[in-house]
mmCIF file of C-alpha atoms in Angstrom:
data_model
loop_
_atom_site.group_PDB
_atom_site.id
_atom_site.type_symbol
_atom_site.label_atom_id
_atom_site.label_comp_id
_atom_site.label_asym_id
_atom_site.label_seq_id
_atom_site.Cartn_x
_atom_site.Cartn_y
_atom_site.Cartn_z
ATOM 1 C CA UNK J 1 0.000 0.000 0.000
ATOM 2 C CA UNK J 2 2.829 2.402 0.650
ATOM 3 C CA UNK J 3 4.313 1.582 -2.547
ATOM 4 C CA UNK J 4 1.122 2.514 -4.386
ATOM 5 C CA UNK J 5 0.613 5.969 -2.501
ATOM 6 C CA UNK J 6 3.803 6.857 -3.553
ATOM 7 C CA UNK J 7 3.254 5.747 -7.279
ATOM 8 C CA UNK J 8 0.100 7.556 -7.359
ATOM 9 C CA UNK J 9 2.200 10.663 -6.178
ATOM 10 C CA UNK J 10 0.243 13.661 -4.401
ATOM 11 C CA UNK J 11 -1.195 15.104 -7.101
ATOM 12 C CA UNK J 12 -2.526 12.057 -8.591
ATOM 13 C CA UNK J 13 -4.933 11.212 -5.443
ATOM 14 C CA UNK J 14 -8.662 13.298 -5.155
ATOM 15 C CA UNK J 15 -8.803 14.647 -1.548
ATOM 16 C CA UNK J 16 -12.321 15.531 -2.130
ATOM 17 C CA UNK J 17 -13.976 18.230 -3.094
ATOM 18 C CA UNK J 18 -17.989 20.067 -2.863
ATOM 19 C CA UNK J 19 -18.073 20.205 -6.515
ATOM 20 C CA UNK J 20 -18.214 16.596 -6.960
ATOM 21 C CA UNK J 21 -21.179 13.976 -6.746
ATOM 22 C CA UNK J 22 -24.420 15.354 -5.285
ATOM 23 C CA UNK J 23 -25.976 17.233 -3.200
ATOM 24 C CA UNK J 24 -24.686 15.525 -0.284
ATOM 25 C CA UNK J 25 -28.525 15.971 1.852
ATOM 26 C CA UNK J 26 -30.409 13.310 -0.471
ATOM 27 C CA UNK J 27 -30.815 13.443 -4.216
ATOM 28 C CA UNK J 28 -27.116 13.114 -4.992
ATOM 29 C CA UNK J 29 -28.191 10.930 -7.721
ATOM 30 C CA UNK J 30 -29.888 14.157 -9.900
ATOM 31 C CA UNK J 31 -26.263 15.195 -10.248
ATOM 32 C CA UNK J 32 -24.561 14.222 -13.461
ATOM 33 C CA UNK J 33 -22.072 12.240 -10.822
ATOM 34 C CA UNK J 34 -18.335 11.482 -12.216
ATOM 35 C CA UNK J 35 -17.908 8.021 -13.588
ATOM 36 C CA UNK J 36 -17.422 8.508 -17.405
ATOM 37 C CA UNK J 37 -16.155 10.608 -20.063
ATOM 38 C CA UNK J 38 -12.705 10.926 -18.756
ATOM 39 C CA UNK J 39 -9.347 10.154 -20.049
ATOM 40 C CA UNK J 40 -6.907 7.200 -20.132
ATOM 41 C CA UNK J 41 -4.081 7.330 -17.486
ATOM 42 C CA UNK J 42 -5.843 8.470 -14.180
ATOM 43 C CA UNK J 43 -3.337 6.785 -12.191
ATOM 44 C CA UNK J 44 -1.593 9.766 -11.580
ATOM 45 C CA UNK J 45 -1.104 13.552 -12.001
ATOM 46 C CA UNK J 46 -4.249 15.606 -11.597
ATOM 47 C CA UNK J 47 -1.910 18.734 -12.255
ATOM 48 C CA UNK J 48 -1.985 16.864 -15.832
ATOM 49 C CA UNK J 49 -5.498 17.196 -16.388
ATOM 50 C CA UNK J 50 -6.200 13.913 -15.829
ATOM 51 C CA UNK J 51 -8.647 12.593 -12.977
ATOM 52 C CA UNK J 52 -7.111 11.395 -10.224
ATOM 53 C CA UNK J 53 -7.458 8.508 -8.171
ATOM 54 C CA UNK J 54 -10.448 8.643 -5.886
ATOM 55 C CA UNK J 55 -12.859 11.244 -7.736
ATOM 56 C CA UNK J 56 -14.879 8.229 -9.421
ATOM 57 C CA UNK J 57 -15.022 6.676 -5.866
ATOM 58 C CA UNK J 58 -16.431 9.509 -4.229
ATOM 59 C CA UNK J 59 -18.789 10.448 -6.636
ATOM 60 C CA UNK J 60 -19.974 6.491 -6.501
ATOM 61 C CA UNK J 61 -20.514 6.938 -2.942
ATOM 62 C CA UNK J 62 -22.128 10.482 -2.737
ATOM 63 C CA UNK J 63 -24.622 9.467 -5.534
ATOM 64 C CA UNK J 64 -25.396 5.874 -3.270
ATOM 65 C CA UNK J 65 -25.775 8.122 -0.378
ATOM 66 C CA UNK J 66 -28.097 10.516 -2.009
ATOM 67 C CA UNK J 67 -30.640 7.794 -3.501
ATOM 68 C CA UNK J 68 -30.178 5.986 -0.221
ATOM 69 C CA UNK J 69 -31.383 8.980 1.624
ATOM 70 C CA UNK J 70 -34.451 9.924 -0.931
ATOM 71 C CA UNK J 71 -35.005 6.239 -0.124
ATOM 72 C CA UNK J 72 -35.834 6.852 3.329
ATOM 73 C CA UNK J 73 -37.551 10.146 3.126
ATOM 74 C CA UNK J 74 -39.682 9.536 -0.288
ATOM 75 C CA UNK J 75 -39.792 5.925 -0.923
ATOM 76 C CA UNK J 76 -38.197 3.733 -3.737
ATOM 77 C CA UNK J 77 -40.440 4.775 -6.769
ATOM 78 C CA UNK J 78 -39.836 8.593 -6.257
ATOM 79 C CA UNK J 79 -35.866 8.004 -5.369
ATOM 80 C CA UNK J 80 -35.894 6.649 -8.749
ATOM 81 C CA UNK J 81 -37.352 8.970 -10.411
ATOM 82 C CA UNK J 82 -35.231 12.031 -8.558
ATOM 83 C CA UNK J 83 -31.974 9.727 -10.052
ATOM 84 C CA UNK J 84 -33.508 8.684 -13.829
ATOM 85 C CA UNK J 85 -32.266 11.963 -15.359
ATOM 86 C CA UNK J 86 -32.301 10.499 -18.657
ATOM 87 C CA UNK J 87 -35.273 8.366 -19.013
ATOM 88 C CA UNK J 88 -34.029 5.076 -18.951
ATOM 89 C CA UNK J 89 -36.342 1.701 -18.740
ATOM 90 C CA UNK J 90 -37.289 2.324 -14.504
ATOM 91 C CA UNK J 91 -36.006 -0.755 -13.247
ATOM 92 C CA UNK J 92 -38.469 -3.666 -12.234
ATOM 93 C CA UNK J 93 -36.466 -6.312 -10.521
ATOM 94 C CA UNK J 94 -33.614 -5.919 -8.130
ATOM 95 C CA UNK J 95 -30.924 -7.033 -10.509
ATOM 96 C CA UNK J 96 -32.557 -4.444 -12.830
ATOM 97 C CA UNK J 97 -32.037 -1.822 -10.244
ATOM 98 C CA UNK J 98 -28.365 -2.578 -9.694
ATOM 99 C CA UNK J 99 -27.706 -1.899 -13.263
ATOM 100 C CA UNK J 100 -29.814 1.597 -12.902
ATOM 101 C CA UNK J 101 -27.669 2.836 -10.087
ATOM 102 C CA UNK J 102 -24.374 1.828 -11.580
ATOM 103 C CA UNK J 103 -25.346 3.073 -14.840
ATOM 104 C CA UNK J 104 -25.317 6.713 -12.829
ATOM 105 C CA UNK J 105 -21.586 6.467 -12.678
ATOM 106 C CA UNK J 106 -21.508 4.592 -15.846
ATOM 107 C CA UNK J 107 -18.156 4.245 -17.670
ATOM 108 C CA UNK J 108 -18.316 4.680 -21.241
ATOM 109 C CA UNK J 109 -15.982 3.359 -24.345
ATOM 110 C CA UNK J 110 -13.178 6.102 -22.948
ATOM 111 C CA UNK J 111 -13.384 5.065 -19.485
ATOM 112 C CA UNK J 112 -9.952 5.470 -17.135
ATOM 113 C CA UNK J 113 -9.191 3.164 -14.559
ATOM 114 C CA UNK J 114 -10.594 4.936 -11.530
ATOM 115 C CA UNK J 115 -14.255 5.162 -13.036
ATOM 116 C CA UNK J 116 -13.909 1.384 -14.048
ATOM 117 C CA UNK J 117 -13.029 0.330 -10.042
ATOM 118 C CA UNK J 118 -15.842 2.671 -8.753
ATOM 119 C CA UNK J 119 -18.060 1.157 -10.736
ATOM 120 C CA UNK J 120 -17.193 -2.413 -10.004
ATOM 121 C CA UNK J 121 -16.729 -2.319 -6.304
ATOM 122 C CA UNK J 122 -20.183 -0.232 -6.815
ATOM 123 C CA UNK J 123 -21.737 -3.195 -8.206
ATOM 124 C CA UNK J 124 -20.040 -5.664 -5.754
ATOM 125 C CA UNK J 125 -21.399 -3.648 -2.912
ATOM 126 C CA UNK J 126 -25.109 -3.375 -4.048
ATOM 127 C CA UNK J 127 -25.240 -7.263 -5.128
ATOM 128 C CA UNK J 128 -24.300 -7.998 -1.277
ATOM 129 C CA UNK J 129 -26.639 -5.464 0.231
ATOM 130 C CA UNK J 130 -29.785 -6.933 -1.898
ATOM 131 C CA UNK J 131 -28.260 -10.733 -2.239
ATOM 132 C CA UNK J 132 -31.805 -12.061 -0.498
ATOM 133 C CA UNK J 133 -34.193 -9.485 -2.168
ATOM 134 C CA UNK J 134 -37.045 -11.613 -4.146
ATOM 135 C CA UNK J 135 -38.265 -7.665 -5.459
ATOM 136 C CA UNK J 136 -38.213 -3.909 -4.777
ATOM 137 C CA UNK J 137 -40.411 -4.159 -1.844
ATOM 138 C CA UNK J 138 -37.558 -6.066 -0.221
ATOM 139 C CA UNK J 139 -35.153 -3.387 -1.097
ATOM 140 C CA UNK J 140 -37.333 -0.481 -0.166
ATOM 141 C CA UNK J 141 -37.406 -2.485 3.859
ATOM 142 C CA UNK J 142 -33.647 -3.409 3.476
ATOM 143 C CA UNK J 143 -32.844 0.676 3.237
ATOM 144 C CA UNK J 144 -35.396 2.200 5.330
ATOM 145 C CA UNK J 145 -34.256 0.153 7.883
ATOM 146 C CA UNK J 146 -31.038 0.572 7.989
ATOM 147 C CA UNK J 147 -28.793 1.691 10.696
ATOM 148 C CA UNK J 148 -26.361 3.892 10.814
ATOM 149 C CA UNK J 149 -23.585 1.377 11.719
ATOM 150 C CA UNK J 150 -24.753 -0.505 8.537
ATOM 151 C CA UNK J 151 -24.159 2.624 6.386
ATOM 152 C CA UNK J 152 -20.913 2.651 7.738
ATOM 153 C CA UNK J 153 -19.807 -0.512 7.195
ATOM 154 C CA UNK J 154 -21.489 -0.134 3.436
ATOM 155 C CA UNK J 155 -19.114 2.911 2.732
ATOM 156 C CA UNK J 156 -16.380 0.655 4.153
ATOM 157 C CA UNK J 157 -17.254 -2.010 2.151
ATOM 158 C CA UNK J 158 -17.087 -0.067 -1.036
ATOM 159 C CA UNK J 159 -13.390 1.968 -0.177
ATOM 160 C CA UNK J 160 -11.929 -1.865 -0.110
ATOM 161 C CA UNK J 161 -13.706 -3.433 -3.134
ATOM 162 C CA UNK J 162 -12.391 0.137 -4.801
ATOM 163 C CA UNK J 163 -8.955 -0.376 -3.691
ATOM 164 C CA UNK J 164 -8.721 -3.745 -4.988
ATOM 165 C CA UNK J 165 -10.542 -2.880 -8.458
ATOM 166 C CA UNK J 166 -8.116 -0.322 -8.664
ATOM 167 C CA UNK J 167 -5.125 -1.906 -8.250
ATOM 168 C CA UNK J 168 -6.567 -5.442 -10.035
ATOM 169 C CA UNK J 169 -4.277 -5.795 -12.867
ATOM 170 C CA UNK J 170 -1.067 -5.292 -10.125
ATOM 171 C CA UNK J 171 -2.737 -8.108 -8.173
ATOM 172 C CA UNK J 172 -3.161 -10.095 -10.982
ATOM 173 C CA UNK J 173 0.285 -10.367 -12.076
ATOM 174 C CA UNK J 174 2.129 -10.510 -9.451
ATOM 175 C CA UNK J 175 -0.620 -12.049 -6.532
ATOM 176 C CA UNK J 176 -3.362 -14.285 -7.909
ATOM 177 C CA UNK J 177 -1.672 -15.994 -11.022
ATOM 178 C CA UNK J 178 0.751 -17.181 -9.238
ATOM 179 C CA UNK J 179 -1.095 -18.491 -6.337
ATOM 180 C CA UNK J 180 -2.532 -21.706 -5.992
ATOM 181 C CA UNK J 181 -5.744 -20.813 -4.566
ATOM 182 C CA UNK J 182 -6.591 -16.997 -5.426
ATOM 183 C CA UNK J 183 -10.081 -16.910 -4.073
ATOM 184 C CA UNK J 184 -8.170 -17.670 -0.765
ATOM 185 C CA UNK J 185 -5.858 -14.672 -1.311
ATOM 186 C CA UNK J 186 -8.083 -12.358 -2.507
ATOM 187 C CA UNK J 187 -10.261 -13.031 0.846
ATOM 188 C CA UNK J 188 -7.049 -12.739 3.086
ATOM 189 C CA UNK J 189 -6.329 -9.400 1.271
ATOM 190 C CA UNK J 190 -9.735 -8.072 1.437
ATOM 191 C CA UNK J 191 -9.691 -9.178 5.592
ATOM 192 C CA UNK J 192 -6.325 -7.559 5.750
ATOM 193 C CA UNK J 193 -7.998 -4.444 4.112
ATOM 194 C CA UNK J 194 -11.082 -4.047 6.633
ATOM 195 C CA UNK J 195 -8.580 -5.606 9.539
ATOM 196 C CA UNK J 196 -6.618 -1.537 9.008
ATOM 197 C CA UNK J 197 -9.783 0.065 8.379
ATOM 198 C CA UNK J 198 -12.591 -0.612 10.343
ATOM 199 C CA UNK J 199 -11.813 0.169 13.921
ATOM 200 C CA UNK J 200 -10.162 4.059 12.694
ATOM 201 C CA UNK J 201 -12.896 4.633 10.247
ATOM 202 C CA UNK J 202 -15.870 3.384 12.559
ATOM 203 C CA UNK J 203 -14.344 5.788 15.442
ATOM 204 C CA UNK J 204 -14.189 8.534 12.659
ATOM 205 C CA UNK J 205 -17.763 7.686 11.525
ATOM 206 C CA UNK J 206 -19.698 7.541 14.522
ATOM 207 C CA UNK J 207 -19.430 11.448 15.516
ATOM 208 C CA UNK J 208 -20.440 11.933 11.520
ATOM 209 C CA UNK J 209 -23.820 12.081 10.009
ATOM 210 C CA UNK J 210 -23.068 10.578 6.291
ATOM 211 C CA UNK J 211 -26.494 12.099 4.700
ATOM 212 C CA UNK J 212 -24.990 15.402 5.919
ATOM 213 C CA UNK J 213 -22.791 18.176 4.087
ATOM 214 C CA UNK J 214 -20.116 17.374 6.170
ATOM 215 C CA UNK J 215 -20.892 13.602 5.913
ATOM 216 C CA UNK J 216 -20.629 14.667 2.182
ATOM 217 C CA UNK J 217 -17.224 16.299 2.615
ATOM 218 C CA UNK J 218 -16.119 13.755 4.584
ATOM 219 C CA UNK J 219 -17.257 10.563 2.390
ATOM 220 C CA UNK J 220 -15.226 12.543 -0.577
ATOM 221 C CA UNK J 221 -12.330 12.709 0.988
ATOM 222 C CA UNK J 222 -12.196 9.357 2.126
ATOM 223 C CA UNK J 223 -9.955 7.966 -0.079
ATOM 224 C CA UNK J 224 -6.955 9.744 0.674
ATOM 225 C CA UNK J 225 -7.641 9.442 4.374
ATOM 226 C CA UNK J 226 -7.399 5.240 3.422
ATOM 227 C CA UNK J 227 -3.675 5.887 1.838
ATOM 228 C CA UNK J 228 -2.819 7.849 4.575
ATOM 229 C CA UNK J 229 -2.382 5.293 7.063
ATOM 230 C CA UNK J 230 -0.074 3.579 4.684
ATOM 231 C CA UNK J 231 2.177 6.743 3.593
ATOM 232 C CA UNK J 232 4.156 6.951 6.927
#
């Protein structure tokens, strides 16, 4: 992890910003969010032009925040169509709604590698959370009654899917080819992830509201406040 922070460089890691995602207060999705039309190389270098490692991220996360939110306060059918911007097909099924919200962040035939992790560990995340939903109804319940530890653990969930996706062709190469059982080293990674993050970020999280602006701020800056702990 050091390693990558220091390939990334400081200029090539978002450290968050209000111009990004959504509104931060519910209805992030009506935003245009930040998944696609960006350019090859985002690995690095922001000062470049080029998007930097960790916008996609927090624009997934602001825009899951804000339809989770109009979830709660307006019910499914209207947080879908606060996010459905464009009048696509409203989704009918679970599955179909997974594809709606990642299609929000969407990457598109010039995607860079950061919008490409966000919205796969995007995707990972919302298959988990509505795994055992039969229909909609289910996944109206599932988010109006959620807690805020469950949030939490959600956002966590996503920074170390979107680590991973990020760095998936390094692991690859040099991790799960040459392993003999890669599902078992991809799980010990993933548990090594949450094993650095979850006690400091759960401390950090419980004194912050996450449908707030400053939960807003705070969710966009998350990122970098992950590579920290490995810079030192």
């Amino acid at each position: 992890m050091l390693k990558f922070y220091q390939a990334l460089g400081s200029d090539g890691i978002y450290s968050g910003s209000t111009t990004s995602g959504g509104s931060g207060s519910g209805s992030s999705t009506r935003s245009s969010g930040g998944g696609g039309s960006s350019s090859h190389g985002s690995r690095g270098g922001g000062s470049n032009g080029r998007r930097s490692f960790g916008r996609a991220g927090a624009s997934a996360a602001t825009n899951l925040l804000g339809f989770f939110s109009d979830v709660r306060d307006n019910g499914l059918s209207q947080a879908i169509e606060f996010a459905n911007t464009v009048g696509v097909e409203v989704p009918q099924s679970p599955r179909e709604l997974i594809n709606f919200l990642c299609g929000l962040t969407s990457v598109d035939t010039d995607a860079d590698f950061d919008s490409e992790a966000a919205n796969a560990a995007q995707r990972k995340l919302l298959s988990e959370i509505f795994k055992s939903c039969e229909n909609l109804t289910d996944v109206e319940e599932i988010i109006k009654q959620v807690d805020k530890d469950t949030i939490d653990a959600w956002i966590i969930d996503f920074e170390v899917n979107y680590i991973i996706e990020f760095q998936g062709s390094l692991f690859q190469s040099h991790i799960f080819d040459k392993a003999q059982d890669p599902d078992k080293v991809a799980g010990q990674i993933k548990r090594w992830l949450h094993s650095k993050l979850d006690k400091r970020l759960s401390d950090e999280m419980k004194h912050i509201n996450l449908f707030s602006e400053d939960g807003k701020r705070y969710v966009e800056s998350l990122t970098v406040k992950i590579l920290d702990i490995w810079k030192q």
